[in-house]
Short mmCIF file of C-alpha atoms in Angstrom, two decimals:
data_model
loop_
_atom_site.label_atom_id
_atom_site.label_comp_id
_atom_site.label_asym_id
_atom_site.label_seq_id
_atom_site.Cartn_x
_atom_site.Cartn_y
_atom_site.Cartn_z
CA MET V 27 20.63 -8.73 30.61
CA LEU V 28 19.22 -6.56 27.83
CA SER V 29 17.20 -3.47 28.67
CA LEU V 30 13.77 -3.08 27.10
CA GLU V 31 15.06 -0.24 24.90
CA ALA V 32 18.01 -2.33 23.69
CA ALA V 33 15.79 -5.34 23.01
CA ASN V 34 13.34 -3.27 20.97
CA GLU V 35 16.19 -1.81 18.89
CA ILE V 36 17.54 -5.29 18.12
CA ILE V 37 14.05 -6.47 17.13
CA TRP V 38 13.60 -3.42 14.91
CA LYS V 39 16.91 -3.97 13.11
CA LYS V 40 16.00 -7.62 12.49
CA PHE V 41 12.52 -6.99 11.12
CA ARG V 42 12.50 -3.42 9.76
CA GLU V 43 12.27 -4.82 6.20
CA LEU V 44 9.36 -7.12 7.03
CA PRO V 45 7.02 -6.83 4.00
CA LEU V 46 3.67 -5.18 4.70
CA GLU V 47 0.56 -5.45 2.58
CA HIS V 48 -1.72 -2.52 1.74
CA VAL V 49 -5.45 -2.66 1.07
CA GLU V 50 -7.91 -0.07 -0.21
CA VAL V 51 -11.11 0.35 1.80
CA ASP V 52 -14.05 2.74 2.07
CA VAL V 53 -13.24 5.65 4.37
CA TRP V 54 -16.02 4.75 6.80
CA GLU V 55 -14.57 1.25 7.11
CA ALA V 56 -11.04 2.57 7.67
CA VAL V 57 -11.68 3.98 11.16
CA ASP V 58 -8.85 2.93 13.52
CA ARG V 59 -6.83 1.55 10.59
CA ILE V 60 -3.28 2.84 10.00
CA MET V 61 -2.83 4.86 6.82
CA ALA V 62 -0.39 3.44 4.27
CA GLU V 63 0.17 6.78 2.52
CA ASP V 64 -0.43 10.49 2.88
CA VAL V 65 -3.86 11.55 1.65
CA LEU V 66 -3.95 14.96 -0.07
CA SER V 67 -6.98 17.03 -0.94
CA PRO V 68 -7.46 16.94 -4.73
CA GLY V 69 -9.17 20.34 -4.71
CA ASN V 70 -10.34 23.24 -2.60
CA VAL V 71 -13.00 22.67 0.06
CA PRO V 72 -15.35 24.36 -0.26
CA GLU V 73 -15.04 24.64 -4.03
CA PHE V 74 -16.80 28.02 -3.88
CA SER V 75 -17.35 30.68 -1.25
CA ARG V 76 -20.60 30.01 0.60
CA SER V 77 -22.82 31.53 3.23
CA MET V 78 -22.68 30.49 6.89
CA CYS V 79 -26.26 31.60 7.60
CA ASP V 80 -29.57 32.68 6.13
CA GLY V 81 -29.34 36.35 5.20
CA TYR V 82 -28.28 38.75 2.48
CA ALA V 83 -25.05 38.84 0.51
CA VAL V 84 -23.81 42.45 0.46
CA LEU V 85 -20.83 44.70 -0.07
CA ALA V 86 -19.56 45.36 3.45
CA GLY V 87 -18.72 48.95 2.54
CA ASN V 88 -22.42 49.66 1.90
CA THR V 89 -23.38 48.78 5.50
CA GLN V 90 -21.04 50.89 7.63
CA THR V 91 -23.65 53.52 8.59
CA ALA V 92 -26.38 50.97 9.38
CA GLY V 93 -27.97 51.07 12.83
CA ASN V 94 -31.32 50.56 14.55
CA GLU V 95 -32.24 54.23 14.08
CA THR V 96 -30.43 54.69 10.77
CA PRO V 97 -31.01 51.57 8.64
CA VAL V 98 -29.36 51.27 5.24
CA SER V 99 -31.63 50.47 2.29
CA LEU V 100 -30.34 48.15 -0.46
CA SER V 101 -31.97 47.07 -3.69
CA PHE V 102 -33.03 43.41 -3.67
CA LEU V 103 -31.65 41.43 -6.65
CA GLY V 104 -33.18 38.03 -5.92
CA GLU V 105 -32.27 34.70 -4.27
CA VAL V 106 -29.38 32.28 -4.66
CA PRO V 107 -30.91 28.90 -3.71
CA PRO V 108 -28.63 26.29 -2.03
CA GLY V 109 -27.13 23.88 -4.53
CA GLU V 110 -27.39 26.28 -7.46
CA LYS V 111 -24.87 28.51 -9.18
CA ALA V 112 -25.08 32.20 -8.36
CA ASN V 113 -26.01 33.77 -11.73
CA MET V 114 -25.97 37.37 -10.56
CA GLU V 115 -23.48 40.02 -9.46
CA VAL V 116 -24.00 42.21 -6.41
CA LYS V 117 -23.02 45.81 -7.08
CA GLU V 118 -23.07 49.04 -5.06
CA GLY V 119 -26.41 49.48 -3.30
CA GLN V 120 -27.57 45.91 -3.99
CA CYS V 121 -28.05 42.65 -2.05
CA ALA V 122 -29.08 39.05 -2.75
CA TYR V 123 -30.80 36.58 -0.43
CA VAL V 124 -28.70 33.51 0.47
CA SER V 125 -29.43 30.49 2.63
CA THR V 126 -26.93 28.55 4.73
CA GLY V 127 -24.62 26.88 2.21
CA SER V 128 -25.64 29.05 -0.74
CA MET V 129 -22.98 30.18 -3.17
CA ILE V 130 -21.88 33.78 -2.62
CA PRO V 131 -22.62 35.80 -5.76
CA ALA V 132 -19.86 37.76 -7.47
CA GLY V 133 -19.22 41.19 -5.98
CA ALA V 134 -20.50 40.39 -2.48
CA ASP V 135 -17.94 40.16 0.32
CA ALA V 136 -20.10 39.65 3.44
CA VAL V 137 -23.42 38.25 4.66
CA ILE V 138 -25.76 39.93 7.13
CA MET V 139 -28.11 37.65 9.10
CA VAL V 140 -31.75 37.82 8.08
CA GLU V 141 -32.68 38.69 11.70
CA GLN V 142 -30.84 41.99 11.30
CA THR V 143 -32.80 43.02 8.20
CA LYS V 144 -36.32 43.82 7.04
CA ILE V 145 -37.63 43.43 3.49
CA GLN V 146 -39.73 46.26 2.12
CA GLU V 147 -42.65 46.20 -0.32
CA ASN V 148 -40.73 48.34 -2.81
CA ASN V 149 -38.25 45.49 -3.49
CA SER V 150 -35.65 46.86 -1.10
CA VAL V 151 -34.13 45.53 2.14
CA LEU V 152 -33.36 47.53 5.28
CA LEU V 153 -30.15 46.65 7.16
CA PHE V 154 -29.91 47.53 10.86
CA LYS V 155 -26.31 46.55 11.55
CA PRO V 156 -22.95 47.03 9.79
CA VAL V 157 -20.87 44.03 8.72
CA ILE V 158 -17.21 43.67 7.84
CA ALA V 159 -15.65 42.04 4.78
CA GLY V 160 -15.62 38.25 5.10
CA GLU V 161 -18.30 38.17 7.81
CA ARG V 162 -20.35 34.95 7.80
CA ILE V 163 -18.70 33.68 4.63
CA ILE V 164 -16.69 30.49 4.27
CA LEU V 165 -14.23 31.33 1.52
CA GLN V 166 -13.19 28.96 -1.23
CA GLY V 167 -10.47 26.69 0.22
CA ASP V 168 -11.07 27.79 3.82
CA ASP V 169 -11.53 24.17 4.95
CA LEU V 170 -8.98 22.49 2.69
CA LYS V 171 -6.70 23.75 -0.04
CA THR V 172 -5.60 21.78 -3.08
CA GLY V 173 -2.69 19.54 -2.09
CA GLN V 174 -3.22 19.96 1.65
CA VAL V 175 -2.51 16.82 3.71
CA ILE V 176 -5.73 15.56 5.30
CA ILE V 177 -4.16 12.57 7.05
CA LYS V 178 -0.55 11.35 7.09
CA GLN V 179 0.93 7.92 6.58
CA GLY V 180 1.19 6.19 9.95
CA GLU V 181 -1.80 8.01 11.44
CA LYS V 182 -4.81 6.05 12.56
CA LEU V 183 -7.89 7.21 10.71
CA ASN V 184 -10.22 8.76 13.25
CA PRO V 185 -13.96 9.44 12.83
CA ARG V 186 -13.06 13.15 12.71
CA HIS V 187 -11.17 12.55 9.43
CA VAL V 188 -14.14 11.03 7.61
CA ALA V 189 -16.08 14.24 6.97
CA ALA V 190 -13.00 16.01 5.58
CA LEU V 191 -12.14 13.10 3.29
CA VAL V 192 -15.66 12.82 1.90
CA ALA V 193 -15.93 16.60 1.53
CA ALA V 194 -12.77 16.47 -0.58
CA GLY V 195 -14.30 13.76 -2.78
CA ILE V 196 -12.18 10.94 -1.34
CA TYR V 197 -14.24 7.83 -0.66
CA ARG V 198 -11.58 5.11 -0.52
CA VAL V 199 -8.17 5.15 1.17
CA LYS V 200 -5.12 2.89 1.31
CA VAL V 201 -4.40 1.36 4.72
CA PHE V 202 -2.01 -1.27 6.02
CA ALA V 203 -3.52 -4.74 5.96
CA ARG V 204 -4.39 -6.09 9.38
CA PRO V 205 -1.39 -7.98 10.77
CA ARG V 206 -2.13 -11.70 11.07
CA PHE V 207 -1.21 -13.38 14.34
CA ALA V 208 -0.97 -16.99 15.41
CA ILE V 209 -1.22 -17.73 19.14
CA ILE V 210 0.18 -20.90 20.65
CA SER V 211 -0.62 -21.58 24.30
CA THR V 212 1.53 -24.22 25.92
CA GLY V 213 1.20 -26.36 29.03
CA ASP V 214 -0.22 -29.69 30.16
CA GLU V 215 -2.26 -27.85 32.77
CA LEU V 216 -4.30 -25.76 30.29
CA VAL V 217 -7.83 -26.44 29.08
CA ASP V 218 -9.77 -24.46 26.50
CA ILE V 219 -13.08 -22.70 26.97
CA GLY V 220 -15.99 -25.10 27.09
CA GLN V 221 -13.96 -27.62 29.09
CA GLU V 222 -14.18 -28.03 32.81
CA PRO V 223 -10.74 -28.00 34.45
CA ALA V 224 -9.82 -31.10 36.40
CA VAL V 225 -7.90 -30.86 39.64
CA GLY V 226 -4.55 -29.24 38.86
CA GLN V 227 -5.73 -27.72 35.57
CA ILE V 228 -6.52 -24.10 34.68
CA ARG V 229 -8.37 -22.37 31.85
CA ASP V 230 -6.29 -20.86 29.05
CA SER V 231 -6.99 -17.18 29.69
CA ASN V 232 -3.73 -15.83 28.25
CA SER V 233 -4.47 -16.61 24.62
CA TYR V 234 -7.89 -14.97 24.79
CA ALA V 235 -6.46 -11.90 26.49
CA LEU V 236 -3.85 -11.68 23.73
CA GLN V 237 -6.52 -12.09 21.06
CA ALA V 238 -8.50 -9.21 22.58
CA PHE V 239 -5.44 -6.94 22.62
CA ILE V 240 -4.56 -7.94 19.06
CA THR V 241 -8.07 -7.02 17.91
CA ARG V 242 -7.84 -3.71 19.75
CA ALA V 243 -4.53 -2.98 18.01
CA GLY V 244 -6.08 -3.59 14.59
CA GLY V 245 -4.78 -7.11 13.99
CA GLU V 246 -6.49 -10.44 13.49
CA VAL V 247 -5.85 -13.91 14.90
CA VAL V 248 -5.74 -16.49 12.11
CA ARG V 249 -4.69 -19.45 14.24
CA ARG V 250 -4.95 -20.28 17.93
CA VAL V 251 -3.97 -23.63 19.40
CA LEU V 252 -3.27 -25.32 22.73
CA VAL V 253 -0.13 -27.46 22.84
CA LYS V 254 0.92 -29.97 25.44
CA ASP V 255 4.44 -29.88 26.87
CA ASP V 256 6.12 -31.83 24.12
CA GLY V 257 9.09 -30.49 22.18
CA GLU V 258 8.05 -32.04 18.86
CA LEU V 259 4.50 -30.66 19.17
CA TYR V 260 5.98 -27.23 19.86
CA ARG V 261 8.07 -27.46 16.70
CA GLN V 262 5.17 -28.63 14.54
CA GLU V 263 2.81 -25.91 15.72
CA ILE V 264 5.36 -23.11 15.36
CA GLU V 265 6.03 -24.29 11.80
CA ASN V 266 2.29 -24.32 11.05
CA ALA V 267 1.95 -20.86 12.60
CA VAL V 268 4.71 -19.13 10.61
CA LYS V 269 3.18 -20.46 7.38
CA CYS V 270 -0.14 -18.69 7.94
CA ALA V 271 0.67 -15.64 10.11
CA ASP V 272 2.80 -12.51 10.01
CA MET V 273 3.78 -12.83 13.68
CA VAL V 274 3.67 -15.74 16.13
CA LEU V 275 3.02 -15.43 19.86
CA ILE V 276 3.79 -18.35 22.14
CA SER V 277 2.43 -18.20 25.67
CA GLY V 278 4.45 -20.24 28.15
CA GLY V 279 7.42 -22.59 27.86
CA CYS V 280 9.95 -19.73 27.91
CA SER V 281 11.95 -20.41 31.06
CA VAL V 282 14.64 -23.04 31.57
CA GLY V 283 12.60 -25.80 33.18
CA ILE V 284 12.42 -29.38 31.93
CA ARG V 285 9.06 -28.61 30.26
CA ASP V 286 10.10 -25.35 28.59
CA PHE V 287 10.60 -26.13 24.90
CA THR V 288 9.98 -22.78 23.19
CA ALA V 289 13.60 -21.76 22.49
CA GLN V 290 14.55 -25.28 21.43
CA ALA V 291 11.60 -25.50 19.02
CA ILE V 292 12.33 -22.11 17.45
CA ASN V 293 15.98 -23.04 16.95
CA SER V 294 15.02 -26.31 15.25
CA LEU V 295 13.26 -24.52 12.38
CA PRO V 296 14.78 -22.72 9.35
CA GLY V 297 15.85 -19.17 10.14
CA GLU V 298 18.10 -17.35 12.55
CA GLY V 299 16.39 -18.85 15.57
CA VAL V 300 16.44 -17.22 18.99
CA PHE V 301 18.36 -13.95 19.22
CA ILE V 302 16.90 -12.58 22.46
CA GLN V 303 16.44 -14.70 25.57
CA GLY V 304 15.73 -12.61 28.64
CA VAL V 305 15.02 -8.90 29.02
CA SER V 306 15.35 -6.75 32.13
CA ILE V 307 11.64 -6.20 32.75
CA ARG V 308 9.25 -7.43 35.43
CA PRO V 309 6.96 -9.16 34.81
CA GLY V 310 8.18 -10.72 31.58
CA ARG V 311 11.91 -11.27 32.11
CA PRO V 312 12.05 -14.68 30.31
CA LEU V 313 10.92 -13.10 27.01
CA ILE V 314 12.18 -14.97 23.94
CA VAL V 315 12.37 -13.43 20.49
CA GLY V 316 13.42 -15.34 17.41
CA GLU V 317 13.10 -15.54 13.64
CA CYS V 318 11.65 -18.56 11.84
CA MET V 319 11.27 -18.67 8.08
CA GLY V 320 11.44 -14.86 7.95
CA LYS V 321 8.74 -14.30 10.56
CA PRO V 322 9.08 -12.85 14.08
CA VAL V 323 8.29 -15.33 16.84
CA PHE V 324 7.75 -14.10 20.39
CA GLY V 325 7.91 -16.41 23.38
CA LEU V 326 5.90 -14.81 26.19
CA PRO V 327 6.12 -16.16 29.75
CA GLY V 328 2.98 -17.80 31.10
CA HIS V 329 2.88 -15.37 34.05
CA PRO V 330 -0.73 -14.07 34.30
CA ILE V 331 -0.04 -10.48 33.19
CA ALA V 332 3.31 -10.78 31.36
CA PRO V 333 1.82 -11.66 27.93
CA VAL V 334 -0.39 -8.55 27.95
CA ILE V 335 2.41 -6.23 29.06
CA LEU V 336 4.89 -7.71 26.57
CA PHE V 337 2.39 -7.46 23.74
CA LYS V 338 2.00 -3.73 24.41
CA ILE V 339 5.67 -2.86 24.94
CA VAL V 340 7.33 -5.19 22.43
CA VAL V 341 4.97 -6.70 19.84
CA GLU V 342 2.68 -3.72 19.26
CA LYS V 343 5.77 -1.48 19.40
CA LEU V 344 7.24 -3.35 16.41
CA TRP V 345 3.97 -3.11 14.47
CA HIS V 346 3.77 0.64 15.07
CA ARG V 347 7.35 1.18 13.96
CA LEU V 348 6.82 -0.85 10.79
CA THR V 349 3.83 1.32 9.88
CA ALA V 350 5.38 4.61 11.11
CA CYS V 351 2.51 4.91 13.59
CA GLU V 352 3.50 7.24 16.43
CA GLU V 353 0.18 7.06 18.26
CA THR V 354 0.50 6.26 21.97
CA ASP V 355 -2.39 6.40 24.39
CA MET V 356 -0.67 8.06 27.33
CA ILE V 357 -1.82 10.49 30.00
CA THR V 358 -0.19 11.97 33.08
CA ALA V 359 -1.58 11.17 36.49
CA VAL V 360 -0.84 11.78 40.15
CA VAL V 361 0.45 8.62 41.84
CA ASP V 362 -1.80 7.76 44.78
CA PHE V 363 0.44 5.25 46.58
CA ASP V 364 4.01 4.53 47.67
CA MET V 365 6.07 1.67 46.25
CA ARG V 366 9.75 2.00 47.13
CA PRO V 367 11.57 -0.01 45.94
CA SER V 368 9.37 -1.46 43.19
CA PRO V 369 9.33 -5.17 42.37
CA PHE V 370 7.95 -4.34 38.90
CA THR V 371 9.13 -2.31 35.93
CA HIS V 372 5.57 -2.21 34.57
CA LEU V 373 2.83 -1.78 37.13
CA LEU V 374 -0.91 -2.00 36.38
CA VAL V 375 -2.91 0.96 37.68
CA ILE V 376 -6.49 2.18 37.97
CA LEU V 377 -7.29 5.76 36.97
CA GLU V 378 -9.86 7.90 38.72
CA LYS V 379 -10.64 11.60 38.76
CA ARG V 380 -10.64 13.10 42.22
CA GLU V 381 -10.24 16.66 43.54
CA GLY V 382 -9.67 17.96 40.02
CA PHE V 383 -6.80 15.57 39.21
CA ILE V 384 -6.47 12.22 37.46
CA ARG V 385 -5.03 9.85 40.04
CA ALA V 386 -3.38 6.47 39.58
CA LYS V 387 -4.06 3.72 42.10
CA MET V 388 -2.43 0.33 42.14
CA ALA V 389 -4.64 -2.33 40.55
CA ALA V 390 -5.38 -5.17 42.98
CA PRO V 391 -2.79 -3.99 45.54
CA GLU V 392 -3.09 -7.25 47.46
CA ASN V 393 -2.01 -9.18 44.35
CA PRO V 394 -0.92 -6.79 41.54
CA ALA V 395 0.68 -9.49 39.40
CA GLN V 396 -2.37 -11.71 38.94
CA THR V 397 -5.19 -11.95 36.38
CA GLY V 398 -7.61 -9.96 38.54
CA ALA V 399 -5.35 -6.93 38.28
CA ILE V 400 -5.74 -6.86 34.49
CA SER V 401 -9.53 -6.73 34.70
CA GLN V 402 -9.31 -3.70 37.01
CA ALA V 403 -6.49 -1.82 35.31
CA HIS V 404 -6.84 1.09 32.91
CA GLY V 405 -3.16 1.00 31.99
CA TYR V 406 0.35 0.72 33.36
CA ILE V 407 3.23 2.86 34.60
CA TRP V 408 6.75 2.14 33.35
CA ILE V 409 9.04 2.32 36.38
CA LYS V 410 12.58 2.73 35.05
CA ASP V 411 14.31 3.06 38.45
CA LEU V 412 13.26 0.13 40.62
CA GLU V 413 15.13 1.38 43.69
CA LYS V 414 13.45 4.76 43.50
CA GLY V 415 10.08 3.18 42.72
CA LEU V 416 7.00 5.41 42.97
CA SER V 417 6.08 8.00 45.60
CA GLN V 418 2.64 9.24 46.48
CA GLY V 419 2.02 12.63 44.90
CA GLN V 420 4.54 12.33 42.08
CA ILE V 421 3.46 12.82 38.45
CA ALA V 422 3.79 9.74 36.24
CA ASP V 423 3.00 8.78 32.65
CA VAL V 424 0.29 6.14 32.39
CA TYR V 425 0.10 4.10 29.20
CA VAL V 426 -3.59 3.47 28.71
CA PHE V 427 -4.95 0.16 27.41
#
């Protein structure tokens, strides 16, 4: 059976040329969107050297003998108000008043804080402390230089990028369009929200969990349907789905039972059909991956947590590779339990900080493979050696939801 790594490589080779759309949006609306191109600063930021505080622009060399008992006296030229051009030049023995953000006048190479000075009635200023060249000045281009990369293609735009982009005069950016998903939940036993389950029926929680994870990943769900266990209905709904979505997720119907029609339905439509059926992961072994009409179709087992895990490790993985996004929410934690051997390759865990360390506890240890475990979990650990499992006290990578 295929390993997860091998399966992901096959999927990548099949869909690496999948066409992606780009859209241009305001920078403040692009937060958490994946950049479609590098964004370069069109100019220097700041465009001029400016003061970091209220004080006096001076020549640092004029201040070196200044002290509390031996103040230096400089001639006062005037003020450079914030937002105005500095129309003066500071020469030997002179100073000019500047506010925070004021342009540094020509000749000056430092700013002394106003608290360390005293203005005299004879139009002079006493300085009580020496300064060095560059002190309390933000030089032209200190923040950003012309041509400097502010954010790279494949990065998610973070709130911290917004100020730099706007400061550089960039108000709109090109991002990848949100991937469109269709979700098909299958099974005679399922009922949708708003319906009361009869005896033997259950609510369709998987499709809503998938929709939540899709939204979190930056995608959108354009179609979501419940389908009874009927092969022709499967085929019709998959065909409808590939016509309106970029990727199709089918929950359930992936095993080899008499009511499992997912593979058969995919193979009945134009395209390559199923090229992966079964991957060596738990939960999620019956994973199906196929191609219909040029679109990727993923058959996810109806197991309570398998669709969520498979979305993270297979579907979202493909989306990130297509957009060159390398972002992974992962932290290291101290394992707080023993599980040797492990029945799972991907185990849901709860994170908590205790005794100065981040510790990982098993989510719902009495039933770690059920829906309740998802609601408790902060992420999962990928256990690559099932026989070795996990040991209390070992350090493990936790992939955070």
